[in-house]
């Protein structure tokens, strides 16, 4: 790393620290991007259910009251209308934890053997709701009409599920707050889930998931791990639907992009805990297609974003809750930068043969034992980073730092390394006594260069490639790999023009770390 990189990283870290402090501790009012918030209500209802739906920002999804996930379908009447805003929708048809769904807890000694408990499982097929879900927004749906070609219509209002407009109930500066408490009946644990979302343009690309676990049993659990995972296989992008992507510009293998994965947080000098992924080249097709430039739309980049999960608080150890306090964090609760202790990526179902979490999942049988080995870091420990500068635990080597031109075929990862791979963070091991609590605060989001910059870069790349001009500048001329890691390998057959395009995509990593 050059001195320039070090200074840039220090500056970024300082800004991130300031921003995180403001998000958690400040009660100041954000400047609201009213235009975006109102625009999001110009869509028809996606679904008519009582569970809340996060839809005030650019990352849409749902919060299931039973602790699991429910499938969501998007289409031309809702998500696709907001391509210009870079909106994404999480469809939630698996066990991903984007908005606090399927939060799992493992222990190394449940009646003498390891187990992992899920909010939806064989022992509680309908889930267990301790405190009913509530959904608050800062602003009400606006009343509006649309006049087009002399006709006046009144579109249906945005469906946020059952919602109460009450700014006083929105936590901190959030514009939407969802709260629910669920139970795990077998070990008698509870988790309070808080999901916060913002409309303000500098905070509308992520949500915060605040989880507080309480041991309500009379038993002390040992070797406790809390397991969260995010996978992009259930993401749906608004952009690229109208006009649709021409066949010549689609990825091979059913238009599924290959993915690079990187965790910033494994080194003792790292000041953040962020796991992100981004699309690689399509090696089955000649040429550099990183960023998915649409040659039939003048080269604009389509697939240039990063999806990420991050930790902003993780209890050092279980704590006895303080009866009353005014600070955002319980005085008895201390953050531990060494958490999460396990960070890895895998195709859990196809390559590790782990079952999907759901009604048939057996938490105390072979299912639970296999999952416990995974979430405790044993299953993929052969892929661990090693060295005196690495934090304790099991942290997988970064897939984009292996020196390969394209990902795929690594241990636990499919041959195509497509969107069925999931990033995971696991916190522990804890010794969890009766009455104690553990708190994990996670961020899930999307980031990258702006859509406007992606269009500009793609068009210049396209014209320079076609006409032999040199209009696309190098964003980081003194850094051969841009913001990619040291051993990053550009796609096979890249030109100087391709590398400049790819380095522009790499600058989106700073946006991830600044989110």
GROMACS .gro file of C-alpha atoms in nm:
model
  515
    1UNK     CA    1   0.000   0.000   0.000
    2UNK     CA    2   0.141   0.338  -0.101
    3UNK     CA    3   0.160   0.640   0.128
    4UNK     CA    4  -0.118   0.793  -0.079
    5UNK     CA    5  -0.339   0.491  -0.016
    6UNK     CA    6  -0.264   0.504   0.357
    7UNK     CA    7  -0.355   0.873   0.379
    8UNK     CA    8  -0.671   0.813   0.176
    9UNK     CA    9  -0.771   0.519   0.397
   10UNK     CA   10  -0.704   0.717   0.717
   11UNK     CA   11  -0.920   1.000   0.586
   12UNK     CA   12  -1.197   0.759   0.494
   13UNK     CA   13  -1.180   0.588   0.833
   14UNK     CA   14  -1.205   0.922   1.012
   15UNK     CA   15  -1.509   1.019   0.809
   16UNK     CA   16  -1.671   0.682   0.865
   17UNK     CA   17  -1.619   0.704   1.238
   18UNK     CA   18  -1.777   1.047   1.245
   19UNK     CA   19  -2.068   0.929   1.035
   20UNK     CA   20  -2.134   0.618   1.242
   21UNK     CA   21  -2.128   0.825   1.561
   22UNK     CA   22  -2.383   1.061   1.414
   23UNK     CA   23  -2.609   0.778   1.305
   24UNK     CA   24  -2.609   0.606   1.644
   25UNK     CA   25  -2.571   0.893   1.889
   26UNK     CA   26  -2.713   1.205   1.730
   27UNK     CA   27  -3.072   1.321   1.754
   28UNK     CA   28  -3.035   1.594   1.497
   29UNK     CA   29  -3.282   1.604   1.208
   30UNK     CA   30  -3.150   1.493   0.871
   31UNK     CA   31  -3.217   1.709   0.570
   32UNK     CA   32  -3.488   1.507   0.399
   33UNK     CA   33  -3.472   1.439   0.033
   34UNK     CA   34  -3.842   1.504  -0.011
   35UNK     CA   35  -3.845   1.440  -0.381
   36UNK     CA   36  -3.729   1.081  -0.344
   37UNK     CA   37  -3.958   1.006  -0.051
   38UNK     CA   38  -4.264   1.135  -0.236
   39UNK     CA   39  -4.160   0.968  -0.560
   40UNK     CA   40  -4.156   0.630  -0.391
   41UNK     CA   41  -4.531   0.663  -0.334
   42UNK     CA   42  -4.607   0.685  -0.706
   43UNK     CA   43  -4.616   0.306  -0.731
   44UNK     CA   44  -4.899   0.059  -0.707
   45UNK     CA   45  -4.922  -0.178  -0.415
   46UNK     CA   46  -4.683  -0.472  -0.434
   47UNK     CA   47  -4.856  -0.681  -0.175
   48UNK     CA   48  -5.145  -0.651   0.068
   49UNK     CA   49  -5.025  -0.801   0.393
   50UNK     CA   50  -4.990  -0.663   0.744
   51UNK     CA   51  -4.617  -0.724   0.783
   52UNK     CA   52  -4.406  -0.411   0.730
   53UNK     CA   53  -4.216  -0.336   0.414
   54UNK     CA   54  -3.908  -0.118   0.406
   55UNK     CA   55  -3.963   0.111   0.112
   56UNK     CA   56  -3.869   0.466   0.206
   57UNK     CA   57  -3.517   0.426   0.071
   58UNK     CA   58  -3.343   0.268  -0.231
   59UNK     CA   59  -3.310  -0.081  -0.081
   60UNK     CA   60  -3.655  -0.235  -0.056
   61UNK     CA   61  -3.756  -0.540   0.143
   62UNK     CA   62  -3.981  -0.676   0.413
   63UNK     CA   63  -3.971  -0.758   0.783
   64UNK     CA   64  -4.157  -1.077   0.865
   65UNK     CA   65  -4.319  -1.078   1.208
   66UNK     CA   66  -4.250  -1.450   1.257
   67UNK     CA   67  -3.873  -1.404   1.231
   68UNK     CA   68  -3.835  -1.562   0.888
   69UNK     CA   69  -3.875  -1.424   0.537
   70UNK     CA   70  -4.163  -1.401   0.295
   71UNK     CA   71  -4.127  -1.395  -0.081
   72UNK     CA   72  -4.182  -1.058  -0.247
   73UNK     CA   73  -4.252  -1.006  -0.616
   74UNK     CA   74  -4.164  -0.682  -0.790
   75UNK     CA   75  -4.266  -0.569  -1.135
   76UNK     CA   76  -4.322  -0.288  -1.381
   77UNK     CA   77  -4.579  -0.114  -1.158
   78UNK     CA   78  -4.346  -0.063  -0.861
   79UNK     CA   79  -3.971  -0.129  -0.832
   80UNK     CA   80  -3.895  -0.092  -1.201
   81UNK     CA   81  -4.028   0.264  -1.200
   82UNK     CA   82  -3.726   0.375  -0.997
   83UNK     CA   83  -3.435   0.276  -1.216
   84UNK     CA   84  -3.307   0.635  -1.211
   85UNK     CA   85  -3.277   0.613  -0.832
   86UNK     CA   86  -3.081   0.290  -0.845
   87UNK     CA   87  -3.346   0.103  -0.646
   88UNK     CA   88  -3.298  -0.262  -0.552
   89UNK     CA   89  -3.554  -0.505  -0.414
   90UNK     CA   90  -3.477  -0.799  -0.186
   91UNK     CA   91  -3.717  -1.079  -0.278
   92UNK     CA   92  -3.662  -1.287   0.038
   93UNK     CA   93  -3.718  -1.637  -0.087
   94UNK     CA   94  -3.441  -1.799   0.118
   95UNK     CA   95  -3.277  -1.773   0.458
   96UNK     CA   96  -3.091  -1.446   0.411
   97UNK     CA   97  -3.071  -1.197   0.698
   98UNK     CA   98  -3.097  -0.866   0.513
   99UNK     CA   99  -3.365  -0.711   0.735
  100UNK     CA  100  -3.320  -0.935   1.037
  101UNK     CA  101  -3.482  -1.249   0.901
  102UNK     CA  102  -3.363  -1.597   0.998
  103UNK     CA  103  -3.126  -1.481   1.270
  104UNK     CA  104  -2.981  -1.808   1.401
  105UNK     CA  105  -2.815  -1.895   1.734
  106UNK     CA  106  -2.585  -2.191   1.791
  107UNK     CA  107  -2.444  -2.358   2.101
  108UNK     CA  108  -2.179  -2.628   2.140
  109UNK     CA  109  -2.361  -2.817   2.415
  110UNK     CA  110  -2.735  -2.869   2.385
  111UNK     CA  111  -2.797  -3.192   2.570
  112UNK     CA  112  -2.441  -3.294   2.498
  113UNK     CA  113  -2.417  -3.202   2.129
  114UNK     CA  114  -2.398  -2.891   1.909
  115UNK     CA  115  -2.716  -2.728   1.782
  116UNK     CA  116  -2.827  -2.419   1.593
  117UNK     CA  117  -3.168  -2.264   1.651
  118UNK     CA  118  -3.368  -2.082   1.384
  119UNK     CA  119  -3.681  -1.864   1.428
  120UNK     CA  120  -3.860  -2.090   1.178
  121UNK     CA  121  -3.777  -2.456   1.228
  122UNK     CA  122  -3.918  -2.800   1.298
  123UNK     CA  123  -3.979  -2.709   1.662
  124UNK     CA  124  -4.160  -2.382   1.582
  125UNK     CA  125  -4.295  -2.397   1.229
  126UNK     CA  126  -4.506  -2.085   1.266
  127UNK     CA  127  -4.238  -1.890   1.448
  128UNK     CA  128  -4.278  -1.743   1.793
  129UNK     CA  129  -4.385  -1.381   1.835
  130UNK     CA  130  -4.326  -1.250   2.187
  131UNK     CA  131  -4.407  -0.884   2.125
  132UNK     CA  132  -4.618  -0.796   1.818
  133UNK     CA  133  -4.454  -0.610   1.535
  134UNK     CA  134  -4.491  -0.232   1.505
  135UNK     CA  135  -4.411  -0.015   1.204
  136UNK     CA  136  -4.366   0.362   1.232
  137UNK     CA  137  -4.288   0.623   0.968
  138UNK     CA  138  -4.198   0.988   1.005
  139UNK     CA  139  -4.419   1.102   0.717
  140UNK     CA  140  -4.762   1.002   0.592
  141UNK     CA  141  -4.843   0.896   0.239
  142UNK     CA  142  -4.901   1.213   0.036
  143UNK     CA  143  -5.230   1.271  -0.140
  144UNK     CA  144  -5.169   1.325  -0.510
  145UNK     CA  145  -5.308   1.290  -0.857
  146UNK     CA  146  -5.137   1.236  -1.189
  147UNK     CA  147  -5.239   1.435  -1.495
  148UNK     CA  148  -5.118   1.288  -1.823
  149UNK     CA  149  -5.241   1.364  -2.174
  150UNK     CA  150  -5.548   1.535  -2.037
  151UNK     CA  151  -5.644   1.246  -1.810
  152UNK     CA  152  -5.642   1.267  -1.430
  153UNK     CA  153  -5.580   0.954  -1.224
  154UNK     CA  154  -5.525   0.879  -0.856
  155UNK     CA  155  -5.272   0.596  -0.824
  156UNK     CA  156  -5.290   0.365  -0.528
  157UNK     CA  157  -5.064   0.461  -0.239
  158UNK     CA  158  -4.743   0.295  -0.142
  159UNK     CA  159  -4.791  -0.022   0.061
  160UNK     CA  160  -4.574  -0.018   0.373
  161UNK     CA  161  -4.786  -0.283   0.540
  162UNK     CA  162  -4.968  -0.189   0.860
  163UNK     CA  163  -4.806   0.143   0.948
  164UNK     CA  164  -4.850   0.423   1.202
  165UNK     CA  165  -4.730   0.774   1.123
  166UNK     CA  166  -4.563   0.891   1.443
  167UNK     CA  167  -4.227   1.074   1.423
  168UNK     CA  168  -4.181   1.038   1.799
  169UNK     CA  169  -4.165   0.658   1.763
  170UNK     CA  170  -3.901   0.666   1.490
  171UNK     CA  171  -3.569   0.583   1.656
  172UNK     CA  172  -3.310   0.858   1.626
  173UNK     CA  173  -3.321   1.024   1.286
  174UNK     CA  174  -3.469   0.725   1.103
  175UNK     CA  175  -3.770   0.778   0.877
  176UNK     CA  176  -3.903   0.425   0.923
  177UNK     CA  177  -3.868   0.211   1.234
  178UNK     CA  178  -3.986  -0.149   1.269
  179UNK     CA  179  -3.968  -0.334   1.604
  180UNK     CA  180  -4.062  -0.692   1.694
  181UNK     CA  181  -3.954  -0.949   1.954
  182UNK     CA  182  -3.931  -1.317   1.865
  183UNK     CA  183  -3.856  -1.628   2.068
  184UNK     CA  184  -3.664  -1.950   2.020
  185UNK     CA  185  -3.879  -2.194   2.212
  186UNK     CA  186  -3.633  -2.482   2.255
  187UNK     CA  187  -3.353  -2.291   2.434
  188UNK     CA  188  -3.595  -2.018   2.558
  189UNK     CA  189  -3.409  -1.724   2.410
  190UNK     CA  190  -3.555  -1.401   2.276
  191UNK     CA  191  -3.437  -1.150   2.018
  192UNK     CA  192  -3.569  -0.798   1.978
  193UNK     CA  193  -3.528  -0.684   1.618
  194UNK     CA  194  -3.520  -0.316   1.526
  195UNK     CA  195  -3.495  -0.220   1.159
  196UNK     CA  196  -3.423   0.143   1.071
  197UNK     CA  197  -3.432   0.310   0.729
  198UNK     CA  198  -3.372   0.662   0.599
  199UNK     CA  199  -3.491   0.871   0.304
  200UNK     CA  200  -3.208   1.125   0.315
  201UNK     CA  201  -2.990   1.092   0.006
  202UNK     CA  202  -2.666   1.020   0.195
  203UNK     CA  203  -2.827   0.744   0.402
  204UNK     CA  204  -3.087   0.596   0.166
  205UNK     CA  205  -2.871   0.309   0.043
  206UNK     CA  206  -2.877   0.098   0.360
  207UNK     CA  207  -3.077  -0.011   0.663
  208UNK     CA  208  -2.961  -0.075   1.018
  209UNK     CA  209  -3.064  -0.396   1.191
  210UNK     CA  210  -3.032  -0.372   1.570
  211UNK     CA  211  -3.057  -0.710   1.748
  212UNK     CA  212  -3.074  -0.764   2.125
  213UNK     CA  213  -3.072  -1.124   2.250
  214UNK     CA  214  -3.189  -1.220   2.600
  215UNK     CA  215  -3.144  -1.554   2.773
  216UNK     CA  216  -3.484  -1.611   2.935
  217UNK     CA  217  -3.403  -1.966   3.041
  218UNK     CA  218  -3.250  -2.103   3.359
  219UNK     CA  219  -2.963  -2.261   3.166
  220UNK     CA  220  -2.621  -2.119   3.080
  221UNK     CA  221  -2.539  -2.180   2.714
  222UNK     CA  222  -2.176  -2.227   2.612
  223UNK     CA  223  -2.001  -2.182   2.279
  224UNK     CA  224  -2.277  -1.951   2.159
  225UNK     CA  225  -2.251  -1.808   1.806
  226UNK     CA  226  -2.495  -1.566   1.643
  227UNK     CA  227  -2.516  -1.624   1.267
  228UNK     CA  228  -2.612  -1.370   0.999
  229UNK     CA  229  -2.570  -1.405   0.625
  230UNK     CA  230  -2.651  -1.199   0.317
  231UNK     CA  231  -2.664  -1.326  -0.040
  232UNK     CA  232  -2.733  -1.126  -0.352
  233UNK     CA  233  -2.918  -1.412  -0.521
  234UNK     CA  234  -3.248  -1.265  -0.406
  235UNK     CA  235  -3.177  -0.910  -0.525
  236UNK     CA  236  -3.375  -0.757  -0.809
  237UNK     CA  237  -3.242  -0.446  -0.981
  238UNK     CA  238  -3.481  -0.179  -1.109
  239UNK     CA  239  -3.237  -0.065  -1.376
  240UNK     CA  240  -3.210  -0.269  -1.693
  241UNK     CA  241  -3.578  -0.351  -1.731
  242UNK     CA  242  -3.688  -0.078  -1.972
  243UNK     CA  243  -3.520  -0.087  -2.214
  244UNK     CA  244  -3.427  -0.444  -2.146
  245UNK     CA  245  -3.073  -0.577  -2.178
  246UNK     CA  246  -2.999  -0.710  -2.525
  247UNK     CA  247  -2.904  -1.076  -2.548
  248UNK     CA  248  -2.553  -0.989  -2.665
  249UNK     CA  249  -2.494  -0.791  -2.343
  250UNK     CA  250  -2.631  -1.047  -2.100
  251UNK     CA  251  -2.405  -1.264  -1.888
  252UNK     CA  252  -2.362  -1.625  -1.990
  253UNK     CA  253  -2.492  -1.899  -1.756
  254UNK     CA  254  -2.852  -1.773  -1.742
  255UNK     CA  255  -2.742  -1.411  -1.708
  256UNK     CA  256  -2.597  -1.477  -1.361
  257UNK     CA  257  -2.287  -1.268  -1.285
  258UNK     CA  258  -1.984  -1.413  -1.113
  259UNK     CA  259  -1.898  -1.250  -0.782
  260UNK     CA  260  -1.584  -1.132  -0.605
  261UNK     CA  261  -1.595  -1.124  -0.223
  262UNK     CA  262  -1.387  -0.915   0.015
  263UNK     CA  263  -1.390  -0.862   0.393
  264UNK     CA  264  -1.235  -0.544   0.532
  265UNK     CA  265  -1.194  -0.607   0.904
  266UNK     CA  266  -0.980  -0.918   0.938
  267UNK     CA  267  -0.657  -0.728   1.004
  268UNK     CA  268  -0.586  -0.577   1.343
  269UNK     CA  269  -0.520  -0.243   1.175
  270UNK     CA  270  -0.860  -0.240   1.001
  271UNK     CA  271  -1.096   0.012   1.157
  272UNK     CA  272  -1.421  -0.123   1.008
  273UNK     CA  273  -1.598  -0.457   0.972
  274UNK     CA  274  -1.744  -0.465   0.620
  275UNK     CA  275  -1.807  -0.763   0.392
  276UNK     CA  276  -1.885  -0.671   0.030
  277UNK     CA  277  -1.923  -0.836  -0.307
  278UNK     CA  278  -1.917  -0.716  -0.664
  279UNK     CA  279  -1.943  -0.864  -1.011
  280UNK     CA  280  -1.640  -0.990  -1.197
  281UNK     CA  281  -1.575  -1.034  -1.567
  282UNK     CA  282  -1.771  -1.294  -1.762
  283UNK     CA  283  -1.483  -1.528  -1.857
  284UNK     CA  284  -1.697  -1.739  -2.090
  285UNK     CA  285  -1.719  -1.441  -2.326
  286UNK     CA  286  -1.421  -1.279  -2.499
  287UNK     CA  287  -1.318  -0.934  -2.382
  288UNK     CA  288  -1.349  -0.748  -2.054
  289UNK     CA  289  -1.715  -0.728  -1.950
  290UNK     CA  290  -1.661  -0.618  -1.592
  291UNK     CA  291  -1.936  -0.374  -1.496
  292UNK     CA  292  -2.158  -0.521  -1.772
  293UNK     CA  293  -2.122  -0.244  -2.031
  294UNK     CA  294  -2.432  -0.238  -2.251
  295UNK     CA  295  -2.298  -0.212  -2.604
  296UNK     CA  296  -2.652  -0.175  -2.740
  297UNK     CA  297  -2.710   0.126  -2.512
  298UNK     CA  298  -2.393   0.320  -2.599
  299UNK     CA  299  -2.182   0.134  -2.344
  300UNK     CA  300  -2.340   0.248  -2.018
  301UNK     CA  301  -2.243   0.030  -1.720
  302UNK     CA  302  -2.522  -0.169  -1.559
  303UNK     CA  303  -2.362  -0.400  -1.302
  304UNK     CA  304  -2.124  -0.167  -1.115
  305UNK     CA  305  -2.264  -0.171  -0.762
  306UNK     CA  306  -2.143  -0.341  -0.445
  307UNK     CA  307  -2.372  -0.506  -0.193
  308UNK     CA  308  -2.243  -0.517   0.162
  309UNK     CA  309  -2.306  -0.615   0.521
  310UNK     CA  310  -2.126  -0.443   0.807
  311UNK     CA  311  -2.100  -0.458   1.184
  312UNK     CA  312  -2.115  -0.134   1.382
  313UNK     CA  313  -2.156  -0.291   1.726
  314UNK     CA  314  -2.103  -0.639   1.869
  315UNK     CA  315  -2.101  -0.718   2.240
  316UNK     CA  316  -1.762  -0.810   2.378
  317UNK     CA  317  -1.938  -1.048   2.616
  318UNK     CA  318  -2.292  -1.105   2.745
  319UNK     CA  319  -2.392  -0.837   2.993
  320UNK     CA  320  -2.649  -0.786   3.266
  321UNK     CA  321  -2.880  -0.510   3.136
  322UNK     CA  322  -2.889  -0.179   3.319
  323UNK     CA  323  -3.237  -0.101   3.450
  324UNK     CA  324  -3.244   0.251   3.306
  325UNK     CA  325  -3.004   0.453   3.094
  326UNK     CA  326  -3.016   0.742   2.848
  327UNK     CA  327  -2.720   0.660   2.624
  328UNK     CA  328  -2.766   0.466   2.297
  329UNK     CA  329  -2.560   0.176   2.431
  330UNK     CA  330  -2.616   0.005   2.768
  331UNK     CA  331  -2.326   0.112   2.997
  332UNK     CA  332  -2.264  -0.255   3.075
  333UNK     CA  333  -2.227  -0.340   2.705
  334UNK     CA  334  -1.889  -0.295   2.536
  335UNK     CA  335  -1.815  -0.319   2.164
  336UNK     CA  336  -1.552  -0.571   2.054
  337UNK     CA  337  -1.362  -0.495   1.732
  338UNK     CA  338  -1.259  -0.862   1.721
  339UNK     CA  339  -1.620  -0.952   1.645
  340UNK     CA  340  -1.740  -1.109   1.425
  341UNK     CA  341  -1.503  -1.397   1.494
  342UNK     CA  342  -1.601  -1.586   1.177
  343UNK     CA  343  -1.627  -1.432   0.830
  344UNK     CA  344  -1.651  -1.644   0.519
  345UNK     CA  345  -1.847  -1.700   0.201
  346UNK     CA  346  -1.998  -2.018   0.060
  347UNK     CA  347  -2.278  -2.170  -0.142
  348UNK     CA  348  -2.429  -2.329   0.166
  349UNK     CA  349  -2.686  -2.551  -0.001
  350UNK     CA  350  -2.513  -2.668  -0.320
  351UNK     CA  351  -2.152  -2.691  -0.202
  352UNK     CA  352  -2.174  -2.746   0.175
  353UNK     CA  353  -2.497  -2.949   0.164
  354UNK     CA  354  -2.653  -2.742   0.442
  355UNK     CA  355  -3.034  -2.738   0.439
  356UNK     CA  356  -3.237  -2.424   0.393
  357UNK     CA  357  -3.368  -2.286   0.719
  358UNK     CA  358  -3.742  -2.334   0.740
  359UNK     CA  359  -4.022  -2.553   0.870
  360UNK     CA  360  -3.841  -2.883   0.813
  361UNK     CA  361  -3.507  -2.772   0.955
  362UNK     CA  362  -3.409  -2.971   1.267
  363UNK     CA  363  -3.210  -2.747   1.505
  364UNK     CA  364  -3.104  -3.023   1.746
  365UNK     CA  365  -3.040  -3.301   1.494
  366UNK     CA  366  -2.781  -3.345   1.221
  367UNK     CA  367  -2.897  -3.020   1.057
  368UNK     CA  368  -2.809  -2.816   1.362
  369UNK     CA  369  -2.478  -2.994   1.416
  370UNK     CA  370  -2.368  -2.934   1.057
  371UNK     CA  371  -2.463  -2.568   1.075
  372UNK     CA  372  -2.279  -2.526   1.404
  373UNK     CA  373  -1.957  -2.647   1.245
  374UNK     CA  374  -2.005  -2.386   0.974
  375UNK     CA  375  -2.093  -2.088   1.192
  376UNK     CA  376  -1.811  -2.165   1.436
  377UNK     CA  377  -1.561  -2.155   1.149
  378UNK     CA  378  -1.459  -2.521   1.144
  379UNK     CA  379  -1.606  -2.621   0.809
  380UNK     CA  380  -1.391  -2.386   0.601
  381UNK     CA  381  -1.099  -2.329   0.839
  382UNK     CA  382  -0.856  -2.447   0.570
  383UNK     CA  383  -0.926  -2.118   0.390
  384UNK     CA  384  -0.838  -1.898   0.689
  385UNK     CA  385  -0.607  -1.600   0.674
  386UNK     CA  386  -0.306  -1.650   0.899
  387UNK     CA  387  -0.044  -1.425   1.050
  388UNK     CA  388   0.027  -1.208   1.351
  389UNK     CA  389  -0.167  -0.919   1.196
  390UNK     CA  390  -0.495  -1.115   1.166
  391UNK     CA  391  -0.767  -1.081   1.429
  392UNK     CA  392  -0.857  -1.393   1.630
  393UNK     CA  393  -1.112  -1.633   1.487
  394UNK     CA  394  -1.167  -1.767   1.136
  395UNK     CA  395  -1.149  -1.513   0.854
  396UNK     CA  396  -1.150  -1.639   0.498
  397UNK     CA  397  -0.895  -1.526   0.242
  398UNK     CA  398  -1.045  -1.263   0.015
  399UNK     CA  399  -1.158  -1.418  -0.312
  400UNK     CA  400  -1.057  -1.107  -0.510
  401UNK     CA  401  -0.704  -1.122  -0.366
  402UNK     CA  402  -0.616  -1.473  -0.488
  403UNK     CA  403  -0.464  -1.361  -0.820
  404UNK     CA  404  -0.732  -1.524  -1.035
  405UNK     CA  405  -0.884  -1.360  -1.344
  406UNK     CA  406  -1.232  -1.473  -1.243
  407UNK     CA  407  -1.381  -1.635  -0.931
  408UNK     CA  408  -1.520  -1.985  -0.912
  409UNK     CA  409  -1.437  -2.331  -0.782
  410UNK     CA  410  -1.285  -2.227  -0.449
  411UNK     CA  411  -1.358  -2.445  -0.146
  412UNK     CA  412  -1.728  -2.416  -0.063
  413UNK     CA  413  -1.793  -2.198  -0.370
  414UNK     CA  414  -1.962  -2.305  -0.692
  415UNK     CA  415  -1.780  -2.336  -1.021
  416UNK     CA  416  -1.941  -2.013  -1.141
  417UNK     CA  417  -1.920  -1.823  -0.809
  418UNK     CA  418  -2.252  -1.668  -0.896
  419UNK     CA  419  -2.510  -1.496  -0.680
  420UNK     CA  420  -2.597  -1.814  -0.488
  421UNK     CA  421  -2.292  -1.759  -0.269
  422UNK     CA  422  -2.361  -1.588   0.066
  423UNK     CA  423  -2.137  -1.371   0.281
  424UNK     CA  424  -2.165  -1.458   0.648
  425UNK     CA  425  -2.069  -1.307   0.982
  426UNK     CA  426  -2.077  -1.511   1.301
  427UNK     CA  427  -2.035  -1.359   1.648
  428UNK     CA  428  -1.900  -1.552   1.946
  429UNK     CA  429  -1.819  -1.777   2.112
  430UNK     CA  430  -2.013  -1.648   2.411
  431UNK     CA  431  -2.101  -1.804   2.745
  432UNK     CA  432  -2.461  -1.688   2.779
  433UNK     CA  433  -2.602  -1.698   3.134
  434UNK     CA  434  -2.968  -1.658   3.237
  435UNK     CA  435  -3.086  -1.296   3.235
  436UNK     CA  436  -2.793  -1.172   3.026
  437UNK     CA  437  -2.811  -0.995   2.692
  438UNK     CA  438  -2.601  -0.976   2.373
  439UNK     CA  439  -2.636  -0.693   2.123
  440UNK     CA  440  -2.540  -0.700   1.755
  441UNK     CA  441  -2.593  -0.398   1.527
  442UNK     CA  442  -2.560  -0.472   1.158
  443UNK     CA  443  -2.586  -0.266   0.840
  444UNK     CA  444  -2.701  -0.404   0.506
  445UNK     CA  445  -2.678  -0.195   0.192
  446UNK     CA  446  -2.570  -0.122  -0.163
  447UNK     CA  447  -2.313   0.131  -0.284
  448UNK     CA  448  -2.082   0.220  -0.570
  449UNK     CA  449  -2.018   0.498  -0.816
  450UNK     CA  450  -2.324   0.702  -0.907
  451UNK     CA  451  -2.551   0.598  -1.192
  452UNK     CA  452  -2.456   0.918  -1.373
  453UNK     CA  453  -2.086   0.834  -1.346
  454UNK     CA  454  -2.154   0.477  -1.461
  455UNK     CA  455  -2.324   0.611  -1.773
  456UNK     CA  456  -2.041   0.857  -1.838
  457UNK     CA  457  -1.763   0.601  -1.788
  458UNK     CA  458  -1.940   0.340  -1.998
  459UNK     CA  459  -2.004   0.573  -2.289
  460UNK     CA  460  -1.646   0.698  -2.296
  461UNK     CA  461  -1.516   0.342  -2.274
  462UNK     CA  462  -1.745   0.242  -2.561
  463UNK     CA  463  -1.646   0.532  -2.786
  464UNK     CA  464  -1.275   0.493  -2.712
  465UNK     CA  465  -1.297   0.122  -2.790
  466UNK     CA  466  -1.488   0.182  -3.111
  467UNK     CA  467  -1.310   0.487  -3.250
  468UNK     CA  468  -0.963   0.460  -3.098
  469UNK     CA  469  -0.997   0.783  -2.902
  470UNK     CA  470  -0.873   0.847  -2.546
  471UNK     CA  471  -1.148   1.036  -2.366
  472UNK     CA  472  -1.178   0.814  -2.056
  473UNK     CA  473  -0.939   0.930  -1.787
  474UNK     CA  474  -0.766   0.709  -1.531
  475UNK     CA  475  -0.918   0.782  -1.186
  476UNK     CA  476  -0.610   0.656  -0.999
  477UNK     CA  477  -0.307   0.679  -1.230
  478UNK     CA  478  -0.060   0.611  -0.949
  479UNK     CA  479  -0.238   0.295  -0.834
  480UNK     CA  480  -0.208   0.007  -1.085
  481UNK     CA  481  -0.502  -0.184  -0.931
  482UNK     CA  482  -0.714   0.115  -0.835
  483UNK     CA  483  -0.891   0.038  -0.507
  484UNK     CA  484  -0.885  -0.335  -0.573
  485UNK     CA  485  -0.652  -0.544  -0.352
  486UNK     CA  486  -0.284  -0.599  -0.426
  487UNK     CA  487  -0.325  -0.940  -0.591
  488UNK     CA  488  -0.636  -0.851  -0.790
  489UNK     CA  489  -0.610  -0.981  -1.147
  490UNK     CA  490  -0.785  -0.794  -1.425
  491UNK     CA  491  -0.981  -1.005  -1.674
  492UNK     CA  492  -0.795  -1.196  -1.942
  493UNK     CA  493  -0.724  -0.987  -2.250
  494UNK     CA  494  -0.790  -0.647  -2.096
  495UNK     CA  495  -0.680  -0.337  -2.282
  496UNK     CA  496  -0.559  -0.012  -2.130
  497UNK     CA  497  -0.905   0.127  -2.193
  498UNK     CA  498  -1.066  -0.169  -2.013
  499UNK     CA  499  -0.843  -0.123  -1.709
  500UNK     CA  500  -0.944   0.243  -1.677
  501UNK     CA  501  -1.310   0.134  -1.682
  502UNK     CA  502  -1.246  -0.130  -1.418
  503UNK     CA  503  -1.053   0.112  -1.197
  504UNK     CA  504  -1.350   0.349  -1.207
  505UNK     CA  505  -1.565   0.062  -1.079
  506UNK     CA  506  -1.308   0.004  -0.804
  507UNK     CA  507  -1.356   0.357  -0.672
  508UNK     CA  508  -1.700   0.243  -0.556
  509UNK     CA  509  -1.527   0.062  -0.270
  510UNK     CA  510  -1.477   0.400  -0.104
  511UNK     CA  511  -1.854   0.453  -0.127
  512UNK     CA  512  -1.906   0.121   0.049
  513UNK     CA  513  -1.676   0.221   0.334
  514UNK     CA  514  -1.828   0.568   0.360
  515UNK     CA  515  -2.190   0.447   0.370
   0.00000   0.00000   0.00000
